[in-house]
């Protein structure tokens, strides 16, 4: 874990008591993603599962659809670089160039903006259902498994479940990255999202919803709140959206028939 | 407040009890920023204080330094568009083009990446100090003033204080936007950041730290955690960084001499 956290000297103040002590904070480092030898993007992230993050980011951004699109993935952990070689030519279209700009709300924009008009991906129609107790257990699981959060308070977590089975947990300084790391790992292992439940510790904005949608996740659960745009998209795309999943409580915002 | 929240039908599950009821969620809408008639960026945000958000974003991104750089600002609230006319030509340099790409970790990257090498802005050397009780009060104030958060659980807040005086509070779906809205308003009103305290409800990643640094904020306080990169930058730039400010407790991560 040493490369993921840093011990620092702090002044801890509690009421009128002040003491010098040590604290543990989370590592934030840059990861530069080269695709077909083109420098595409630098992500700020926890230095872990970098290949998965790179592949997941490329999937979420529409640069690849599955493992067959990938020729090779190479990582230099120390320098913080991932090289992805695609079988086809890299196409950076104008929309990506524009959508790249949208960051200030932890969100990416233009792609999304078009979605206010129309979702052009597939409708998620899987008949999969789960019990609400399944989610109660997953919430307890989230708290249990988020080891870096418990040490530093500085991460978000994402978890992936298949009916009756925990599959993956990833933490990162950004809630987007945590989800991309899971998606990237699934792409590389040819694991489909179609029969999975995705759980996030963070708020569900439109961008988070879109990542789940592209990966065809039918049930998306968060400890936090959804936004109006994420709810609108979830309804339109056919995703079951659960928010404020805490303890034994949860709000099901749409497509509630999947929670029984 | 009607344009900021939406009432929706949900299924609320609590233990084995299930009921249909209504809930209030936060609005997320796109805001497209045109600068000198060039479409620069689409931000996803709470539809409020759009002109300030646009100006704050441009300041944080280095497109303008102060009000004198601005010819005019026009907003179409309904269409979600802000037009900023600068007195000088818009220069989109290669670094911005690249840095625009960095979003997945709610962060923007290349600009920052260079900062791993060297901070080229000014060192923040103001001798301003505050008492730790000042921060205790500000934390209570944050909770009190975050009205949209209390209604929806879906926002982050940023607050600005001058010694003994509360100045501004802004909420947004993104912690970055909340800060940019404050900075933008200050730019337009020619309020300097040099003698201010900035408070954020969210984690302090490198990007948040850089926004404060560019606005010359000497004391940055968060209810959440800092990252290793934000701490490194705060030390280098001379900012007092306070994290986990909750109730009567706080951690001072660097330049602690300003908290007395």
Short mmCIF file of C-alpha atoms in Angstrom, two decimals:
data_model
loop_
_atom_site.label_atom_id
_atom_site.label_comp_id
_atom_site.label_asym_id
_atom_site.label_seq_id
_atom_site.Cartn_x
_atom_site.Cartn_y
_atom_site.Cartn_z
CA UNK A 1 0.00 0.00 0.00
CA UNK A 2 3.03 2.26 0.37
CA UNK A 3 2.75 3.72 -3.07
CA UNK A 4 -0.91 4.59 -2.46
CA UNK A 5 -0.65 6.61 0.72
CA UNK A 6 1.75 9.11 2.23
CA UNK A 7 2.47 9.80 5.88
CA UNK A 8 2.68 13.51 6.64
CA UNK A 9 3.19 15.74 9.66
CA UNK A 10 0.12 17.73 10.60
CA UNK A 11 -1.18 19.95 13.36
CA UNK A 12 -4.35 18.44 14.77
CA UNK A 13 -6.66 20.89 16.52
CA UNK A 14 -9.52 19.65 18.65
CA UNK A 15 -11.36 22.31 20.63
CA UNK A 16 -8.57 24.20 22.35
CA UNK A 17 -6.11 21.33 22.19
CA UNK A 18 -3.37 21.46 19.56
CA UNK A 19 -0.84 18.75 18.86
CA UNK A 20 1.69 17.82 16.24
CA UNK A 21 1.13 14.36 14.92
CA UNK A 22 1.22 12.23 11.82
CA UNK A 23 -1.57 11.61 9.38
CA UNK A 24 -2.03 9.48 6.31
CA UNK A 25 -3.17 11.05 3.03
CA UNK A 26 -3.99 9.55 -0.35
CA UNK A 27 -1.59 9.73 -3.32
CA UNK A 28 -2.64 11.72 -6.34
CA UNK A 29 -0.42 11.32 -9.39
CA UNK A 30 -0.72 12.03 -13.11
CA UNK A 31 -1.28 9.21 -15.59
CA UNK A 32 -0.67 10.07 -19.23
CA UNK A 33 -2.49 7.98 -21.79
CA UNK A 34 -0.94 7.48 -25.23
CA UNK A 35 -3.13 5.86 -27.88
CA UNK A 36 -1.47 4.74 -31.13
CA UNK A 37 1.47 6.93 -30.11
CA UNK A 38 -0.76 9.99 -29.79
CA UNK A 39 -0.77 11.70 -26.38
CA UNK A 40 -4.49 11.71 -25.64
CA UNK A 41 -5.04 12.73 -22.03
CA UNK A 42 -3.48 13.09 -18.59
CA UNK A 43 -5.64 11.83 -15.76
CA UNK A 44 -5.04 12.61 -12.11
CA UNK A 45 -5.54 9.45 -10.14
CA UNK A 46 -4.47 7.00 -7.52
CA UNK A 47 -1.42 5.17 -8.98
CA UNK A 48 -3.01 1.73 -9.14
CA UNK A 49 -4.60 -0.37 -11.89
CA UNK A 50 -3.35 2.09 -14.47
CA UNK A 51 -3.84 -0.18 -17.48
CA UNK A 52 -7.43 -0.79 -16.45
CA UNK A 53 -8.02 2.92 -15.96
CA UNK A 54 -6.61 3.68 -19.40
CA UNK A 55 -8.72 1.03 -21.11
CA UNK A 56 -11.84 1.94 -19.13
CA UNK A 57 -11.40 5.61 -20.00
CA UNK A 58 -11.07 4.74 -23.70
CA UNK A 59 -14.20 2.60 -23.52
CA UNK A 60 -16.18 5.31 -21.72
CA UNK A 61 -15.04 7.85 -24.30
CA UNK A 62 -16.02 5.65 -27.22
CA UNK A 63 -12.51 4.90 -28.56
CA UNK A 64 -12.94 1.15 -28.21
CA UNK A 65 -15.84 -1.29 -27.87
CA UNK A 66 -14.22 -4.47 -26.65
CA UNK A 67 -10.95 -6.32 -26.22
CA UNK A 68 -10.80 -7.15 -29.91
CA UNK A 69 -10.15 -3.49 -30.64
CA UNK A 70 -6.93 -3.60 -28.59
CA UNK A 71 -3.57 -4.65 -30.02
CA UNK A 72 -1.57 -4.11 -26.83
CA UNK A 73 -1.49 -2.28 -23.49
CA UNK A 74 1.78 -1.30 -21.85
CA UNK A 75 2.34 0.50 -18.56
CA UNK A 76 5.27 2.33 -17.03
CA UNK A 77 4.13 2.59 -13.44
CA UNK A 78 6.96 4.81 -12.27
CA UNK A 79 6.64 7.35 -15.04
CA UNK A 80 2.84 7.18 -14.93
CA UNK A 81 2.29 6.31 -18.58
CA UNK A 82 -0.06 3.89 -20.32
CA UNK A 83 0.38 3.10 -24.01
CA UNK A 84 -2.61 1.56 -25.75
CA UNK A 85 -2.23 0.35 -29.30
CA UNK A 86 -5.54 -0.04 -31.09
CA UNK A 87 -5.98 -2.33 -34.09
CA UNK A 88 -7.68 0.48 -35.97
CA UNK A 89 -6.67 4.05 -36.51
CA UNK A 90 -7.36 6.46 -33.66
CA UNK A 91 -10.22 8.75 -34.57
CA UNK A 92 -10.52 11.89 -32.49
CA UNK A 93 -13.65 13.50 -33.73
CA UNK A 94 -14.73 17.03 -33.21
CA UNK A 95 -17.19 16.04 -30.49
CA UNK A 96 -14.45 14.50 -28.40
CA UNK A 97 -12.31 17.57 -28.88
CA UNK A 98 -15.17 19.67 -27.61
CA UNK A 99 -16.39 17.30 -24.99
CA UNK A 100 -12.88 17.12 -23.58
CA UNK A 101 -13.36 20.65 -22.44
CA UNK A 102 -16.05 19.91 -19.95
CA UNK A 103 -14.48 19.28 -16.64
CA UNK A 104 -15.39 21.85 -14.10
CA UNK A 105 -18.39 20.00 -12.77
CA UNK A 106 -16.49 16.74 -12.76
CA UNK A 107 -18.34 16.17 -15.97
CA UNK A 108 -17.64 16.03 -19.63
CA UNK A 109 -20.39 17.68 -21.52
CA UNK A 110 -20.85 17.76 -25.20
CA UNK A 111 -21.41 14.07 -25.67
CA UNK A 112 -23.84 14.42 -22.86
CA UNK A 113 -25.33 17.61 -24.12
CA UNK A 114 -26.42 15.73 -27.23
CA UNK A 115 -28.02 13.21 -24.92
CA UNK A 116 -30.39 15.84 -23.72
CA UNK A 117 -31.73 15.39 -27.23
CA UNK A 118 -31.53 11.64 -27.75
CA UNK A 119 -29.73 8.55 -26.43
CA UNK A 120 -28.28 6.75 -29.39
CA UNK A 121 -27.04 3.67 -27.58
CA UNK A 122 -29.09 0.59 -26.82
CA UNK A 123 -32.05 0.54 -24.46
CA UNK A 124 -31.28 -1.64 -21.42
CA UNK A 125 -34.12 -4.15 -21.35
CA UNK A 126 -32.73 -7.03 -19.28
CA UNK A 127 -35.39 -8.61 -17.06
CA UNK A 128 -32.91 -9.11 -14.22
CA UNK A 129 -34.25 -8.39 -10.73
CA UNK A 130 -32.68 -8.39 -7.24
CA UNK A 131 -34.04 -8.17 -3.73
CA UNK A 132 -33.68 -4.93 -1.82
CA UNK A 133 -31.78 -6.85 0.86
CA UNK A 134 -29.13 -7.52 -1.73
CA UNK A 135 -28.49 -3.78 -1.83
CA UNK A 136 -28.54 -3.49 1.96
CA UNK A 137 -25.74 -6.07 2.04
CA UNK A 138 -23.85 -4.32 -0.75
CA UNK A 139 -23.90 -1.06 1.20
CA UNK A 140 -22.37 -2.78 4.23
CA UNK A 141 -19.88 -4.37 1.86
CA UNK A 142 -18.94 -1.00 0.38
CA UNK A 143 -18.06 0.38 3.79
CA UNK A 144 -16.14 -2.77 4.66
CA UNK A 145 -14.12 -2.99 1.46
CA UNK A 146 -13.17 0.68 1.10
CA UNK A 147 -9.85 0.24 2.88
CA UNK A 148 -8.14 3.31 1.51
CA UNK A 149 -11.11 5.46 2.38
CA UNK A 150 -11.02 4.19 5.92
CA UNK A 151 -7.34 5.11 6.14
CA UNK A 152 -7.43 8.48 4.39
CA UNK A 153 -11.00 9.70 3.89
CA UNK A 154 -9.78 10.78 0.46
CA UNK A 155 -11.17 8.24 -2.00
CA UNK A 156 -14.33 7.16 -3.73
CA UNK A 157 -15.18 3.50 -4.31
CA UNK A 158 -16.92 1.57 -7.06
CA UNK A 159 -18.00 -2.05 -6.76
CA UNK A 160 -19.28 -4.58 -9.25
CA UNK A 161 -21.60 -7.48 -8.39
CA UNK A 162 -23.13 -10.31 -10.31
CA UNK A 163 -26.23 -11.88 -8.81
CA UNK A 164 -25.01 -13.54 -5.59
CA UNK A 165 -21.39 -12.74 -6.27
CA UNK A 166 -19.01 -9.91 -5.49
CA UNK A 167 -16.67 -9.33 -8.41
CA UNK A 168 -14.54 -6.19 -8.06
CA UNK A 169 -13.87 -3.19 -5.84
CA UNK A 170 -11.76 -0.21 -6.89
CA UNK A 171 -10.92 3.03 -5.14
CA UNK A 172 -9.59 6.25 -6.61
CA UNK A 173 -9.35 9.94 -5.78
CA UNK A 174 -12.13 10.46 -8.37
CA UNK A 175 -15.44 8.63 -8.50
CA UNK A 176 -15.16 8.59 -12.31
CA UNK A 177 -11.79 6.87 -12.24
CA UNK A 178 -12.96 4.19 -9.82
CA UNK A 179 -15.72 3.22 -12.26
CA UNK A 180 -13.41 3.39 -15.29
CA UNK A 181 -10.96 1.07 -13.52
CA UNK A 182 -13.70 -1.51 -13.09
CA UNK A 183 -14.94 -1.17 -16.66
CA UNK A 184 -11.40 -1.38 -18.04
CA UNK A 185 -10.68 -4.55 -16.11
CA UNK A 186 -13.91 -6.08 -17.38
CA UNK A 187 -13.11 -5.15 -20.97
CA UNK A 188 -9.68 -6.78 -20.70
CA UNK A 189 -11.16 -9.93 -19.13
CA UNK A 190 -14.14 -9.97 -21.52
CA UNK A 191 -16.60 -9.62 -18.64
CA UNK A 192 -19.90 -8.13 -19.79
CA UNK A 193 -21.79 -5.50 -17.81
CA UNK A 194 -25.21 -6.70 -18.91
CA UNK A 195 -26.02 -8.82 -15.85
CA UNK A 196 -24.20 -6.76 -13.23
CA UNK A 197 -24.94 -4.34 -10.42
CA UNK A 198 -22.65 -1.30 -10.14
CA UNK A 199 -22.30 0.50 -6.85
CA UNK A 200 -20.66 3.89 -6.30
CA UNK A 201 -19.85 5.78 -3.14
CA UNK A 202 -20.32 9.09 -4.95
CA UNK A 203 -23.07 11.22 -6.35
CA UNK A 204 -24.63 10.13 -9.66
CA UNK A 205 -24.22 12.91 -12.18
CA UNK A 206 -24.98 12.48 -15.85
CA UNK A 207 -21.43 11.43 -16.59
CA UNK A 208 -21.46 8.58 -14.09
CA UNK A 209 -24.80 7.45 -15.48
CA UNK A 210 -23.41 7.45 -19.00
CA UNK A 211 -20.43 5.31 -18.04
CA UNK A 212 -22.80 2.72 -16.61
CA UNK A 213 -25.06 3.03 -19.67
CA UNK A 214 -22.26 2.43 -22.16
CA UNK A 215 -21.22 -0.62 -20.18
CA UNK A 216 -24.89 -1.75 -20.21
CA UNK A 217 -25.23 -1.94 -16.43
CA UNK A 218 -28.93 -2.49 -15.61
CA UNK A 219 -28.77 -1.51 -11.90
CA UNK A 220 -26.76 1.46 -10.62
CA UNK A 221 -26.65 2.09 -6.86
CA UNK A 222 -25.14 5.02 -4.98
CA UNK A 223 -24.72 6.05 -1.39
CA UNK A 224 -25.19 9.59 -2.68
CA UNK A 225 -27.74 11.65 -4.60
CA UNK A 226 -28.65 11.55 -8.27
CA UNK A 227 -29.06 14.71 -10.35
CA UNK A 228 -32.03 15.59 -12.56
CA UNK A 229 -29.98 14.83 -15.69
CA UNK A 230 -28.85 11.41 -14.48
CA UNK A 231 -32.42 10.48 -13.60
CA UNK A 232 -33.70 11.61 -16.99
CA UNK A 233 -31.05 9.53 -18.73
CA UNK A 234 -31.63 6.49 -16.52
CA UNK A 235 -35.34 6.57 -17.34
CA UNK A 236 -34.66 6.95 -21.04
CA UNK A 237 -32.00 4.26 -21.19
CA UNK A 238 -33.80 1.74 -18.96
CA UNK A 239 -31.41 1.73 -16.00
CA UNK A 240 -32.66 1.13 -12.45
CA UNK A 241 -31.27 4.04 -10.44
CA UNK A 242 -30.95 3.72 -6.66
CA UNK A 243 -29.67 6.60 -4.52
CA UNK A 244 -29.07 7.31 -0.84
CA UNK A 245 -28.48 3.60 -0.19
CA UNK A 246 -27.45 3.77 3.46
CA UNK A 247 -27.99 1.16 6.12
CA UNK A 248 -31.35 -0.44 5.40
CA UNK A 249 -32.71 2.54 3.47
CA UNK A 250 -32.64 3.47 -0.18
CA UNK A 251 -34.50 5.56 -2.75
CA UNK A 252 -35.34 3.92 -6.06
CA UNK A 253 -35.63 6.71 -8.62
CA UNK A 254 -36.73 4.82 -11.71
CA UNK A 255 -37.28 1.37 -13.20
CA UNK A 256 -38.03 0.20 -9.68
CA UNK A 257 -39.46 -3.14 -10.89
CA UNK A 258 -35.91 -4.57 -10.83
CA UNK A 259 -35.76 -4.14 -7.03
CA UNK A 260 -38.05 -6.62 -5.29
CA UNK B 1 -35.65 27.84 -6.10
CA UNK B 2 -37.94 26.09 -8.59
CA UNK B 3 -35.42 26.11 -11.38
CA UNK B 4 -32.78 24.56 -9.10
CA UNK B 5 -34.62 21.47 -7.88
CA UNK B 6 -37.05 18.96 -9.30
CA UNK B 7 -39.73 16.96 -7.48
CA UNK B 8 -39.82 13.34 -8.59
CA UNK B 9 -41.73 10.18 -7.72
CA UNK B 10 -39.61 7.56 -6.03
CA UNK B 11 -39.94 4.24 -4.25
CA UNK B 12 -38.51 4.59 -0.75
CA UNK B 13 -37.41 1.35 0.85
CA UNK B 14 -36.64 1.19 4.55
CA UNK B 15 -36.05 -2.29 5.93
CA UNK B 16 -38.98 -4.30 4.69
CA UNK B 17 -41.21 -1.29 4.23
CA UNK B 18 -41.75 0.06 0.73
CA UNK B 19 -43.69 3.17 -0.19
CA UNK B 20 -44.24 5.43 -3.15
CA UNK B 21 -43.48 9.01 -2.31
CA UNK B 22 -41.97 12.19 -3.63
CA UNK B 23 -38.40 13.34 -3.38
CA UNK B 24 -36.50 16.44 -4.36
CA UNK B 25 -33.41 16.19 -6.55
CA UNK B 26 -30.94 18.77 -7.79
CA UNK B 27 -31.00 20.16 -11.33
CA UNK B 28 -28.06 19.43 -13.60
CA UNK B 29 -28.02 21.33 -16.88
CA UNK B 30 -25.43 22.15 -19.54
CA UNK B 31 -23.91 25.62 -19.77
CA UNK B 32 -22.07 26.40 -23.00
CA UNK B 33 -19.39 29.06 -22.82
CA UNK B 34 -18.60 31.13 -25.92
CA UNK B 35 -15.52 33.34 -25.76
CA UNK B 36 -15.03 35.89 -28.53
CA UNK B 37 -17.63 33.92 -30.50
CA UNK B 38 -15.61 30.73 -30.17
CA UNK B 39 -17.43 27.79 -28.50
CA UNK B 40 -14.97 26.95 -25.75
CA UNK B 41 -16.56 24.50 -23.35
CA UNK B 42 -19.80 23.01 -22.07
CA UNK B 43 -20.00 22.71 -18.30
CA UNK B 44 -22.56 20.60 -16.48
CA UNK B 45 -23.82 22.58 -13.56
CA UNK B 46 -26.59 23.91 -11.40
CA UNK B 47 -28.36 26.59 -13.51
CA UNK B 48 -27.54 29.55 -11.28
CA UNK B 49 -24.93 32.30 -11.36
CA UNK B 50 -24.00 31.32 -14.89
CA UNK B 51 -22.13 34.51 -15.75
CA UNK B 52 -20.01 34.11 -12.62
CA UNK B 53 -19.30 30.48 -13.43
CA UNK B 54 -18.21 31.38 -16.94
CA UNK B 55 -15.93 34.18 -15.78
CA UNK B 56 -14.55 32.08 -12.90
CA UNK B 57 -13.82 29.20 -15.25
CA UNK B 58 -11.99 31.52 -17.64
CA UNK B 59 -9.94 32.94 -14.76
CA UNK B 60 -9.09 29.48 -13.42
CA UNK B 61 -8.05 28.39 -16.90
CA UNK B 62 -5.85 31.43 -17.42
CA UNK B 63 -7.89 33.14 -20.17
CA UNK B 64 -8.30 36.32 -18.17
CA UNK B 65 -6.60 37.98 -15.20
CA UNK B 66 -9.07 40.59 -14.04
CA UNK B 67 -12.15 42.55 -14.98
CA UNK B 68 -10.16 44.81 -17.28
CA UNK B 69 -9.71 41.89 -19.64
CA UNK B 70 -13.48 41.62 -20.13
CA UNK B 71 -15.39 43.63 -22.73
CA UNK B 72 -18.83 42.14 -21.96
CA UNK B 73 -20.63 39.17 -20.44
CA UNK B 74 -24.06 38.09 -21.69
CA UNK B 75 -26.20 35.21 -20.49
CA UNK B 76 -29.17 33.38 -21.93
CA UNK B 77 -30.40 31.51 -18.88
CA UNK B 78 -33.01 29.46 -20.68
CA UNK B 79 -30.72 28.23 -23.42
CA UNK B 80 -27.81 27.78 -20.99
CA UNK B 81 -25.33 29.96 -22.82
CA UNK B 82 -22.78 32.50 -21.62
CA UNK B 83 -21.01 34.77 -24.09
CA UNK B 84 -17.84 36.45 -22.87
CA UNK B 85 -16.16 39.03 -25.06
CA UNK B 86 -12.54 39.63 -24.14
CA UNK B 87 -10.72 42.85 -25.00
CA UNK B 88 -7.86 40.82 -26.39
CA UNK B 89 -7.79 37.96 -28.83
CA UNK B 90 -8.63 34.54 -27.42
CA UNK B 91 -5.50 32.43 -27.25
CA UNK B 92 -6.07 28.70 -26.88
CA UNK B 93 -2.63 27.32 -26.46
CA UNK B 94 -1.56 23.75 -26.88
CA UNK B 95 -1.44 23.20 -23.12
CA UNK B 96 -5.08 24.12 -22.71
CA UNK B 97 -6.00 21.86 -25.59
CA UNK B 98 -4.21 19.04 -23.84
CA UNK B 99 -5.23 19.94 -20.34
CA UNK B 100 -8.84 20.03 -21.45
CA UNK B 101 -8.60 16.31 -21.82
CA UNK B 102 -8.13 15.60 -18.16
CA UNK B 103 -11.46 15.05 -16.58
CA UNK B 104 -11.93 11.56 -15.36
CA UNK B 105 -10.64 12.24 -11.89
CA UNK B 106 -12.61 15.46 -11.68
CA UNK B 107 -9.30 17.02 -12.53
CA UNK B 108 -7.62 18.72 -15.39
CA UNK B 109 -4.08 17.58 -15.62
CA UNK B 110 -1.50 18.90 -17.96
CA UNK B 111 -1.28 22.34 -16.48
CA UNK B 112 -1.05 20.59 -13.20
CA UNK B 113 1.35 17.98 -14.46
CA UNK B 114 3.78 20.77 -15.19
CA UNK B 115 3.30 21.89 -11.62
CA UNK B 116 4.81 18.69 -10.42
CA UNK B 117 7.91 20.33 -11.85
CA UNK B 118 7.50 23.95 -10.84
CA UNK B 119 4.84 26.49 -9.79
CA UNK B 120 5.24 29.51 -11.99
CA UNK B 121 2.74 31.75 -10.25
CA UNK B 122 3.42 33.92 -7.25
CA UNK B 123 4.30 32.59 -3.80
CA UNK B 124 1.56 33.45 -1.31
CA UNK B 125 3.37 35.26 1.46
CA UNK B 126 0.63 37.24 3.23
CA UNK B 127 1.13 37.40 6.98
CA UNK B 128 -2.62 37.06 7.65
CA UNK B 129 -3.55 34.80 10.56
CA UNK B 130 -6.88 33.63 12.00
CA UNK B 131 -7.92 31.81 15.14
CA UNK B 132 -8.89 28.17 14.94
CA UNK B 133 -12.26 29.10 16.42
CA UNK B 134 -12.87 31.12 13.31
CA UNK B 135 -12.76 27.88 11.34
CA UNK B 136 -14.98 26.08 13.86
CA UNK B 137 -17.59 28.79 13.27
CA UNK B 138 -17.14 28.60 9.51
CA UNK B 139 -17.81 24.87 9.56
CA UNK B 140 -21.08 25.41 11.42
CA UNK B 141 -21.83 28.16 8.93
CA UNK B 142 -21.18 25.85 5.97
CA UNK B 143 -23.74 23.37 7.24
CA UNK B 144 -26.21 26.14 7.96
CA UNK B 145 -25.90 27.90 4.64
CA UNK B 146 -25.90 24.88 2.33
CA UNK B 147 -29.65 25.05 1.73
CA UNK B 148 -29.71 23.06 -1.49
CA UNK B 149 -27.58 20.33 0.03
CA UNK B 150 -29.97 20.07 2.93
CA UNK B 151 -32.85 19.67 0.49
CA UNK B 152 -31.26 17.33 -2.03
CA UNK B 153 -27.97 15.92 -0.71
CA UNK B 154 -26.71 16.49 -4.24
CA UNK B 155 -24.51 19.59 -4.07
CA UNK B 156 -21.14 20.82 -2.92
CA UNK B 157 -20.65 24.22 -1.34
CA UNK B 158 -17.91 26.82 -1.39
CA UNK B 159 -17.76 29.83 0.93
CA UNK B 160 -15.62 32.92 1.03
CA UNK B 161 -14.75 34.87 4.16
CA UNK B 162 -12.80 37.97 4.91
CA UNK B 163 -11.50 38.35 8.45
CA UNK B 164 -14.65 38.72 10.60
CA UNK B 165 -16.95 38.82 7.62
CA UNK B 166 -18.87 36.27 5.58
CA UNK B 167 -18.87 37.26 1.91
CA UNK B 168 -20.30 34.58 -0.39
CA UNK B 169 -21.72 31.09 -0.46
CA UNK B 170 -22.30 29.11 -3.66
CA UNK B 171 -23.54 25.59 -4.27
CA UNK B 172 -23.25 23.47 -7.39
CA UNK B 173 -23.39 19.84 -8.45
CA UNK B 174 -19.58 20.02 -8.76
CA UNK B 175 -17.18 21.25 -6.11
CA UNK B 176 -15.10 22.86 -8.90
CA UNK B 177 -18.04 24.88 -10.18
CA UNK B 178 -18.97 26.15 -6.73
CA UNK B 179 -15.47 27.61 -6.35
CA UNK B 180 -15.42 29.01 -9.90
CA UNK B 181 -18.75 30.75 -9.24
CA UNK B 182 -17.23 32.52 -6.23
CA UNK B 183 -14.06 33.46 -8.08
CA UNK B 184 -16.04 34.72 -11.08
CA UNK B 185 -18.22 36.92 -8.91
CA UNK B 186 -15.14 38.35 -7.21
CA UNK B 187 -13.47 39.07 -10.55
CA UNK B 188 -16.55 40.92 -11.78
CA UNK B 189 -16.77 42.91 -8.52
CA UNK B 190 -13.01 43.49 -8.35
CA UNK B 191 -12.77 41.65 -5.02
CA UNK B 192 -9.27 40.29 -4.43
CA UNK B 193 -8.62 36.83 -2.99
CA UNK B 194 -5.45 37.90 -1.18
CA UNK B 195 -6.96 38.46 2.27
CA UNK B 196 -9.69 35.80 2.12
CA UNK B 197 -10.45 32.37 3.52
CA UNK B 198 -11.98 29.84 1.11
CA UNK B 199 -13.97 26.93 2.42
CA UNK B 200 -15.09 23.90 0.45
CA UNK B 201 -17.37 21.02 1.38
CA UNK B 202 -15.43 18.70 -0.91
CA UNK B 203 -12.10 16.93 -1.08
CA UNK B 204 -9.07 19.03 -1.96
CA UNK B 205 -7.47 17.59 -5.07
CA UNK B 206 -4.71 19.36 -6.97
CA UNK B 207 -7.20 21.11 -9.19
CA UNK B 208 -9.10 22.68 -6.31
CA UNK B 209 -5.81 23.78 -4.78
CA UNK B 210 -4.76 25.39 -8.05
CA UNK B 211 -7.99 27.36 -8.33
CA UNK B 212 -7.36 28.80 -4.87
CA UNK B 213 -3.69 29.43 -5.73
CA UNK B 214 -4.48 31.36 -8.90
CA UNK B 215 -6.92 33.49 -6.92
CA UNK B 216 -4.19 33.99 -4.27
CA UNK B 217 -6.26 32.59 -1.40
CA UNK B 218 -3.93 32.21 1.63
CA UNK B 219 -6.14 29.85 3.68
CA UNK B 220 -8.07 26.94 2.14
CA UNK B 221 -10.32 24.87 4.41
CA UNK B 222 -12.22 21.69 3.61
CA UNK B 223 -14.57 19.37 5.41
CA UNK B 224 -12.92 16.61 3.38
CA UNK B 225 -9.46 15.17 2.77
CA UNK B 226 -6.54 16.62 0.84
CA UNK B 227 -4.51 14.54 -1.60
CA UNK B 228 -0.71 14.21 -1.70
CA UNK B 229 -0.55 16.44 -4.77
CA UNK B 230 -2.66 19.21 -3.24
CA UNK B 231 -0.52 19.18 -0.12
CA UNK B 232 2.70 19.35 -2.13
CA UNK B 233 1.36 22.31 -4.09
CA UNK B 234 0.04 24.09 -0.98
CA UNK B 235 3.47 23.81 0.66
CA UNK B 236 5.23 25.06 -2.45
CA UNK B 237 2.82 27.93 -3.08
CA UNK B 238 2.54 29.04 0.55
CA UNK B 239 -1.12 28.21 1.15
CA UNK B 240 -2.38 27.13 4.58
CA UNK B 241 -4.26 23.89 3.95
CA UNK B 242 -6.84 22.71 6.49
CA UNK B 243 -8.71 19.42 6.04
CA UNK B 244 -11.31 17.37 7.91
CA UNK B 245 -12.70 20.54 9.48
CA UNK B 246 -15.70 19.07 11.29
CA UNK B 247 -17.29 20.27 14.51
CA UNK B 248 -14.42 21.52 16.69
CA UNK B 249 -11.76 19.43 14.99
CA UNK B 250 -9.47 20.07 12.05
CA UNK B 251 -6.16 18.96 10.58
CA UNK B 252 -3.74 21.65 9.47
CA UNK B 253 -1.57 20.13 6.76
CA UNK B 254 0.90 22.92 6.06
CA UNK B 255 1.71 26.56 6.76
CA UNK B 256 0.02 26.08 10.10
CA UNK B 257 1.38 29.38 11.47
CA UNK B 258 -1.63 31.15 9.96
CA UNK B 259 -3.99 29.26 12.31
CA UNK B 260 -3.62 30.49 15.88
#
